Short mmCIF file of C-alpha atoms and ligand atoms in Angstrom, two decimals:
data_model
loop_
_atom_site.label_atom_id
_atom_site.label_comp_id
_atom_site.label_asym_id
_atom_site.label_seq_id
_atom_site.Cartn_x
_atom_site.Cartn_y
_atom_site.Cartn_z
CA MET A 1384 -57.86 8.47 -31.59
CA LYS A 1385 -56.63 11.64 -30.45
CA LYS A 1386 -54.91 13.67 -33.45
CA ILE A 1387 -51.96 16.27 -33.80
CA GLY A 1388 -50.96 18.78 -36.03
CA VAL A 1389 -48.62 19.74 -37.88
CA PRO A 1390 -47.61 22.97 -39.48
CA ARG A 1391 -46.69 22.67 -42.97
CA GLY A 1392 -43.89 24.97 -42.48
CA MET A 1393 -40.49 25.73 -41.36
CA LEU A 1394 -39.02 22.30 -39.78
CA TYR A 1395 -41.84 20.58 -41.22
CA TYR A 1396 -39.32 20.34 -44.38
CA GLU A 1397 -36.71 18.74 -42.54
CA ASN A 1398 -38.39 16.33 -40.17
CA PHE A 1399 -41.54 15.40 -41.22
CA PRO A 1400 -41.07 11.40 -41.82
CA PHE A 1401 -39.32 11.10 -38.63
CA TRP A 1402 -42.60 13.32 -36.35
CA LYS A 1403 -44.90 10.77 -38.37
CA ASP A 1404 -43.74 7.70 -37.64
CA TYR A 1405 -43.02 8.65 -33.69
CA PHE A 1406 -46.66 10.00 -33.63
CA ASN A 1407 -47.82 7.03 -34.90
CA GLU A 1408 -46.02 5.12 -32.92
CA ILE A 1409 -47.27 6.38 -29.99
CA GLY A 1410 -50.95 5.58 -31.16
CA TYR A 1411 -51.81 9.48 -32.35
CA GLU A 1412 -52.96 10.64 -35.47
CA ILE A 1413 -51.59 13.07 -37.23
CA VAL A 1414 -52.92 15.90 -39.12
CA VAL A 1415 -51.04 18.06 -41.55
CA SER A 1416 -52.52 21.19 -42.89
CA LYS A 1417 -52.75 21.74 -46.53
CA LYS A 1418 -50.43 23.20 -49.06
CA THR A 1419 -49.65 26.92 -48.66
CA ASN A 1420 -52.23 28.99 -50.61
CA LYS A 1421 -53.51 32.13 -50.74
CA ASP A 1422 -55.78 32.10 -47.46
CA ILE A 1423 -52.85 30.67 -45.56
CA LEU A 1424 -50.63 33.48 -46.44
CA ASP A 1425 -53.46 36.35 -45.68
CA ASN A 1426 -54.20 34.51 -42.50
CA GLY A 1427 -50.47 34.20 -41.31
CA ILE A 1428 -50.02 38.02 -42.25
CA LEU A 1429 -53.07 38.54 -39.93
CA ASN A 1430 -51.79 36.44 -37.09
CA SER A 1431 -48.03 37.62 -36.77
CA VAL A 1432 -46.40 40.80 -36.12
CA ASP A 1433 -44.97 43.12 -38.78
CA GLU A 1434 -41.59 41.94 -38.08
CA ALA A 1435 -41.73 38.50 -38.62
CA CYS A 1436 -39.72 36.68 -41.53
CA LEU A 1437 -42.10 35.38 -44.43
CA PRO A 1438 -41.63 31.79 -42.84
CA VAL A 1439 -43.04 32.52 -39.62
CA LYS A 1440 -45.86 34.52 -41.29
CA ILE A 1441 -47.01 31.38 -43.56
CA ILE A 1442 -46.89 28.80 -40.09
CA HIS A 1443 -48.38 31.08 -38.18
CA GLY A 1444 -51.27 30.74 -41.26
CA HIS A 1445 -50.63 26.86 -41.02
CA VAL A 1446 -51.24 26.76 -37.51
CA ASP A 1447 -54.34 29.17 -37.80
CA TYR A 1448 -55.46 26.74 -40.27
CA LEU A 1449 -55.18 23.37 -38.07
CA LYS A 1450 -56.29 24.97 -34.71
CA ASP A 1451 -60.30 23.70 -34.98
CA LYS A 1452 -59.50 20.21 -36.53
CA VAL A 1453 -57.01 18.54 -33.68
CA ASP A 1454 -56.01 18.18 -30.23
CA TYR A 1455 -52.27 19.38 -30.48
CA ILE A 1456 -50.55 21.34 -31.90
CA PHE A 1457 -46.53 20.86 -32.54
CA VAL A 1458 -44.32 23.56 -32.82
CA PRO A 1459 -41.29 22.29 -31.15
CA ARG A 1460 -38.97 25.01 -29.52
CA VAL A 1461 -35.61 23.74 -31.65
CA VAL A 1462 -32.83 25.34 -29.50
CA SER A 1463 -29.73 23.92 -31.03
CA LEU A 1464 -29.05 20.34 -33.37
CA TYR A 1465 -25.31 20.16 -32.16
CA LYS A 1466 -22.87 21.71 -29.49
CA ARG A 1467 -22.18 25.15 -29.88
CA GLU A 1468 -24.58 25.85 -32.22
CA TYR A 1469 -27.74 27.38 -32.28
CA CYS A 1470 -30.61 27.94 -34.90
CA CYS A 1471 -32.61 31.09 -35.72
CA PRO A 1472 -33.96 32.93 -32.57
CA LYS A 1473 -37.33 33.25 -34.46
CA ILE A 1474 -37.32 29.69 -34.45
CA LEU A 1475 -36.84 29.58 -31.21
CA GLY A 1476 -39.36 31.71 -30.22
CA LEU A 1477 -41.47 30.28 -32.45
CA PRO A 1478 -43.88 28.55 -30.19
CA GLU A 1479 -44.23 32.06 -28.09
CA MET A 1480 -44.93 34.08 -30.99
CA ILE A 1481 -47.64 31.57 -31.81
CA LYS A 1482 -49.48 30.98 -28.89
CA ASN A 1483 -49.57 35.12 -27.97
CA SER A 1484 -50.94 36.19 -31.97
CA ILE A 1485 -53.40 33.01 -32.39
CA GLU A 1486 -56.21 32.77 -30.00
CA ASP A 1487 -58.43 30.05 -29.33
CA LEU A 1488 -55.76 27.42 -30.00
CA PRO A 1489 -55.84 24.02 -28.24
CA GLU A 1490 -52.52 22.49 -26.51
CA ILE A 1491 -49.74 23.67 -27.97
CA ILE A 1492 -46.62 20.95 -27.51
CA ASP A 1493 -43.45 23.34 -27.32
CA THR A 1494 -41.14 20.52 -26.25
CA ILE A 1495 -37.19 21.83 -26.25
CA PHE A 1496 -35.06 20.68 -28.34
CA ASP A 1497 -31.40 21.68 -27.03
CA LEU A 1498 -28.64 19.29 -27.93
CA ASP A 1499 -26.26 21.81 -26.70
CA LYS A 1500 -27.56 21.12 -23.51
CA ARG A 1501 -29.06 17.76 -23.52
CA SER A 1502 -27.27 14.86 -26.13
CA GLY A 1503 -29.57 13.02 -27.87
CA LEU A 1504 -32.64 13.90 -29.90
CA GLU A 1505 -34.36 11.41 -27.73
CA SER A 1506 -34.23 13.27 -24.41
CA GLY A 1507 -36.27 15.66 -26.54
CA TYR A 1508 -38.83 13.11 -27.51
CA ARG A 1509 -39.09 11.65 -23.98
CA ASP A 1510 -40.51 15.22 -23.23
CA VAL A 1511 -43.20 15.03 -26.00
CA GLY A 1512 -44.45 11.60 -24.74
CA LYS A 1513 -44.60 13.32 -21.32
CA TYR A 1514 -46.74 15.86 -22.50
CA LEU A 1515 -49.25 12.91 -23.97
CA ASN A 1516 -48.68 10.75 -20.90
CA VAL A 1517 -46.78 8.52 -22.51
CA SER A 1518 -43.96 6.31 -20.16
CA ASN A 1519 -40.08 6.84 -21.06
CA LYS A 1520 -39.63 3.38 -22.18
CA GLU A 1521 -43.02 3.83 -25.19
CA SER A 1522 -41.29 7.20 -26.41
CA SER A 1523 -37.95 5.63 -26.27
CA LYS A 1524 -39.45 3.15 -28.40
CA ALA A 1525 -41.26 5.19 -31.01
CA TYR A 1526 -38.43 7.57 -31.19
CA LYS A 1527 -35.78 4.14 -32.22
CA LYS A 1528 -38.26 3.26 -34.69
CA ALA A 1529 -38.92 6.72 -35.89
CA TYR A 1530 -35.23 6.96 -36.50
CA SER A 1531 -33.93 3.81 -37.63
CA GLN A 1532 -34.08 4.47 -41.22
CA LYS A 1533 -32.24 7.64 -42.03
CA GLU A 1534 -33.06 7.80 -45.31
CA LYS A 1535 -36.86 7.70 -45.30
CA TYR A 1536 -35.81 11.76 -45.72
CA ASN A 1537 -34.76 11.67 -48.68
CA ASP A 1538 -36.97 9.47 -49.86
CA TRP A 1539 -39.96 11.46 -48.86
CA ILE A 1540 -37.96 14.75 -50.54
CA ARG A 1541 -38.24 12.39 -53.64
CA ALA A 1542 -41.24 11.37 -53.64
CA GLU A 1543 -43.45 14.32 -52.57
CA LEU A 1544 -41.18 17.98 -52.66
CA LEU A 1545 -39.25 17.38 -56.20
CA PRO A 1546 -41.04 17.09 -59.32
CA MET A 1547 -40.23 13.48 -61.80
CA ASN A 1548 -36.94 13.33 -63.30
CA TYR A 1549 -35.70 16.38 -61.17
CA LYS A 1550 -32.18 14.78 -62.44
CA PHE A 1551 -30.65 12.66 -64.28
CA ARG A 1552 -30.91 14.26 -67.42
CA PRO A 1553 -27.13 14.68 -69.13
CA ASN A 1554 -25.50 17.15 -71.16
CA ASN A 1555 -28.41 19.52 -69.40
CA ILE A 1556 -27.51 22.37 -67.31
CA ASN A 1557 -26.89 21.82 -63.43
CA ILE A 1558 -28.51 24.30 -61.34
CA LEU A 1559 -28.35 24.12 -57.47
CA VAL A 1560 -31.47 25.83 -55.68
CA LEU A 1561 -30.26 26.75 -52.15
CA GLY A 1562 -32.10 27.96 -49.48
CA HIS A 1563 -33.85 27.46 -46.17
CA SER A 1564 -35.57 23.35 -46.64
CA TYR A 1565 -38.99 25.38 -46.19
CA ASN A 1566 -38.09 28.20 -49.29
CA VAL A 1567 -36.57 25.41 -51.59
CA PHE A 1568 -39.72 22.92 -51.35
CA ASP A 1569 -42.68 25.40 -50.50
CA ASP A 1570 -44.03 25.93 -54.47
CA TYR A 1571 -46.62 28.30 -53.16
CA ILE A 1572 -44.26 30.93 -51.75
CA ASN A 1573 -41.25 30.45 -54.23
CA MET A 1574 -44.00 30.01 -56.80
CA GLY A 1575 -42.59 26.59 -58.40
CA ILE A 1576 -39.25 27.74 -59.32
CA LEU A 1577 -38.82 24.03 -58.62
CA ASP A 1578 -41.49 23.34 -61.80
CA LYS A 1579 -40.19 26.06 -64.19
CA LEU A 1580 -36.41 24.46 -63.81
CA SER A 1581 -38.07 20.90 -64.68
CA LYS A 1582 -40.04 21.67 -67.07
CA ARG A 1583 -36.79 23.61 -69.14
CA ASN A 1584 -35.18 20.52 -68.62
CA ILE A 1585 -32.68 21.54 -66.11
CA ASN A 1586 -31.52 18.65 -63.60
CA ILE A 1587 -31.63 20.23 -60.08
CA TYR A 1588 -29.61 19.13 -57.05
CA THR A 1589 -30.00 20.59 -53.55
CA ALA A 1590 -28.81 20.58 -50.60
CA GLU A 1591 -30.46 17.84 -48.98
CA ASP A 1592 -28.76 15.39 -52.24
CA LEU A 1593 -25.67 15.78 -50.10
CA SER A 1594 -24.94 14.31 -46.25
CA SER A 1595 -24.73 16.25 -42.86
CA GLU A 1596 -21.11 14.50 -42.70
CA HIS A 1597 -20.31 16.73 -46.48
CA ILE A 1598 -22.66 19.69 -45.51
CA ARG A 1599 -20.63 20.06 -42.41
CA LYS A 1600 -16.78 19.45 -43.93
CA PHE A 1601 -17.84 21.62 -46.66
CA SER A 1602 -19.05 24.39 -44.56
CA SER A 1603 -15.96 24.59 -42.32
CA TYR A 1604 -13.55 26.29 -45.36
CA THR A 1605 -15.30 29.46 -44.62
CA LYS A 1606 -12.64 31.41 -42.49
CA LYS A 1607 -15.14 32.10 -39.49
CA ARG A 1608 -17.02 29.55 -38.04
CA LEU A 1609 -20.89 30.16 -38.38
CA PHE A 1610 -22.66 29.16 -34.99
CA TRP A 1611 -25.97 29.47 -37.02
CA THR A 1612 -26.37 25.02 -38.01
CA HIS A 1613 -29.20 26.31 -40.95
CA GLY A 1614 -26.49 28.69 -41.86
CA ARG A 1615 -23.90 25.90 -42.17
CA ARG A 1616 -26.27 23.61 -44.52
CA ILE A 1617 -26.75 26.43 -46.43
CA VAL A 1618 -22.64 27.62 -46.67
CA GLY A 1619 -21.48 23.48 -46.51
CA ALA A 1620 -23.90 22.69 -49.58
CA ALA A 1621 -22.82 25.48 -51.70
CA ASN A 1622 -18.81 25.13 -51.24
CA TYR A 1623 -19.48 21.03 -51.67
CA TYR A 1624 -21.44 21.78 -54.74
CA ILE A 1625 -18.82 24.64 -56.17
CA MET A 1626 -15.57 23.15 -55.23
CA ASN A 1627 -16.33 19.68 -56.94
CA LYS A 1628 -17.29 21.72 -60.09
CA GLU A 1629 -20.60 19.84 -59.49
CA ILE A 1630 -23.34 22.44 -60.92
CA ASP A 1631 -23.51 25.49 -63.52
CA GLY A 1632 -24.86 27.95 -61.77
CA ILE A 1633 -27.05 28.83 -58.04
CA ILE A 1634 -30.05 29.91 -57.70
CA PHE A 1635 -30.66 31.26 -53.51
CA LEU A 1636 -33.83 31.55 -52.55
CA SER A 1637 -33.76 34.14 -49.78
CA SER A 1638 -36.57 35.36 -47.29
CA PHE A 1639 -37.93 38.98 -46.67
CA GLY A 1640 -37.18 40.06 -43.08
CA CYS A 1641 -34.37 37.24 -42.90
CA GLY A 1642 -31.49 38.30 -40.80
CA LEU A 1643 -29.82 35.22 -41.53
CA ASP A 1644 -30.13 35.37 -45.49
CA SER A 1645 -28.59 38.70 -45.59
CA VAL A 1646 -25.37 37.31 -44.63
CA LEU A 1647 -25.55 34.08 -46.18
CA THR A 1648 -26.53 35.30 -49.99
CA HIS A 1649 -23.60 37.22 -49.73
CA MET A 1650 -21.06 34.35 -48.26
CA VAL A 1651 -22.71 32.49 -51.10
CA SER A 1652 -22.29 35.00 -54.04
CA ARG A 1653 -18.42 35.77 -53.52
CA GLN A 1654 -17.71 32.07 -52.89
CA SER A 1655 -19.45 31.01 -56.78
CA THR A 1656 -17.36 34.86 -58.04
CA ILE A 1657 -14.33 33.24 -56.52
CA TYR A 1658 -15.39 30.17 -58.89
CA GLU A 1659 -16.92 31.99 -61.64
CA VAL A 1660 -20.12 29.84 -61.06
CA PRO A 1661 -22.87 32.81 -61.92
CA PHE A 1662 -25.44 33.17 -59.17
CA MET A 1663 -29.35 34.84 -58.66
CA ASN A 1664 -30.83 35.58 -55.43
CA LEU A 1665 -34.38 35.64 -55.51
CA THR A 1666 -35.71 37.08 -52.29
CA LEU A 1667 -39.49 35.54 -51.94
CA ASP A 1668 -41.77 37.98 -50.26
CA GLU A 1669 -45.67 38.44 -49.75
CA GLN A 1670 -46.43 39.56 -52.97
CA THR A 1671 -48.06 36.62 -55.21
CA GLY A 1672 -47.43 38.19 -59.43
CA GLU A 1673 -45.57 35.47 -60.64
CA ALA A 1674 -44.10 38.11 -63.59
CA GLY A 1675 -41.24 39.60 -61.56
CA ILE A 1676 -39.87 35.59 -60.96
CA ASN A 1677 -40.64 34.71 -64.66
CA THR A 1678 -38.25 37.63 -65.56
CA ARG A 1679 -35.74 36.88 -63.51
CA LEU A 1680 -35.35 33.11 -64.47
CA GLU A 1681 -35.43 33.29 -67.88
CA ALA A 1682 -32.80 36.89 -67.85
CA PHE A 1683 -30.33 34.20 -65.57
CA LEU A 1684 -30.71 31.43 -67.15
CA ASP A 1685 -29.90 33.51 -70.51
CA MET A 1686 -27.18 34.47 -69.09
CA MET A 1687 -25.97 31.63 -68.22
CA LYS A 1688 -26.18 30.47 -72.39
CA TRP A 1689 -24.19 33.69 -73.44
CA ARG A 1690 -21.51 32.62 -71.00
CA ASP A 1691 -21.17 29.80 -71.62
CA LYS A 1692 -20.50 31.19 -75.35
CA ASP A 1693 -18.81 34.36 -74.06
CA LYS A 1694 -17.55 33.33 -71.64
CA SER A 1695 -15.45 35.78 -69.41
CA TYR A 1696 -17.46 38.62 -71.28
CA ILE A 1697 -20.36 37.60 -68.77
CA SER A 1698 -20.65 38.58 -65.00
CA THR A 1699 -21.05 35.34 -63.14
CA PHE A 1700 -22.94 37.65 -60.69
CA ARG A 1701 -26.52 38.78 -60.92
S1 LIG B 2032 -33.56 31.37 -40.26
FE1 LIG B 2032 -34.30 33.77 -41.30
S2 LIG B 2032 -36.34 32.93 -43.08
FE2 LIG B 2032 -35.77 31.04 -41.36
S3 LIG B 2032 -37.02 32.03 -39.54
FE3 LIG B 2032 -34.62 32.63 -38.81
S4 LIG B 2032 -35.33 34.76 -39.99
FE4 LIG B 2032 -36.87 33.55 -40.53
#
């Protein structure tokens, strides 16, 4: 059976259960790169352009890990997922960056998914099928099977990516961990922040707990319509939890070198200041020492406890 490599980075965290079922259904074996580690990070830095953001560097490391283990590597060019909305330019250009930066690659499946121009994901999957000499009929059947149970995505997140008992501890602090899914769920680049919170009995909330309808509705409460789908997701989730008073604080995990995050952190922090929800931004970069993140986390949690006692004496913003 031929093998398709899936790098464990970026859009993997939004799509893997669907990709896996689609490729298995058309008769291909999936090989996922290892979890991010120091070698993958170092190879990613070595094999990518300096200007790239951290997640783009990391996915280069995952592709480099897979390149001599598989027949193809799946790096789709995801341009747009909704009408009049786009993904970040670095997501659009990802296949090109990879093909021009890493030597001796197997064939890259870089199918375009552009839902601003074409309706439905299915047409994109038909193009994937064409790469692999699979008929439109077979491809559509595999697509329908892969997407027949949307809830499998959340089941996967709960089973594989969130700590056990990540939520539902009554009378404990509730924190929204916000950011791109590749920052929230890659526990190497965020230095295990979900586990650190869970070990302190803190309930963890993420954007993935919400339906896309909720996210899109609450993202429209900002004055300016965001045309980045991933930005809408982050702002919509923040608005939902803040306005419904479901959380006691927000930790925003942003990426070093991300233009989008520089705007989104500002938007979310402003909203959290208005509603007096404690907010902390951690910018993830290439350094791997944990002391900085531990210190900031402790300081944030202490601030929340003091604030709870002294109410308005302590600022919500850190
Ligand atoms: S949204 Fe930010 S972190 Fe994600 S690929 Fe674009 S620049 Fe990088």
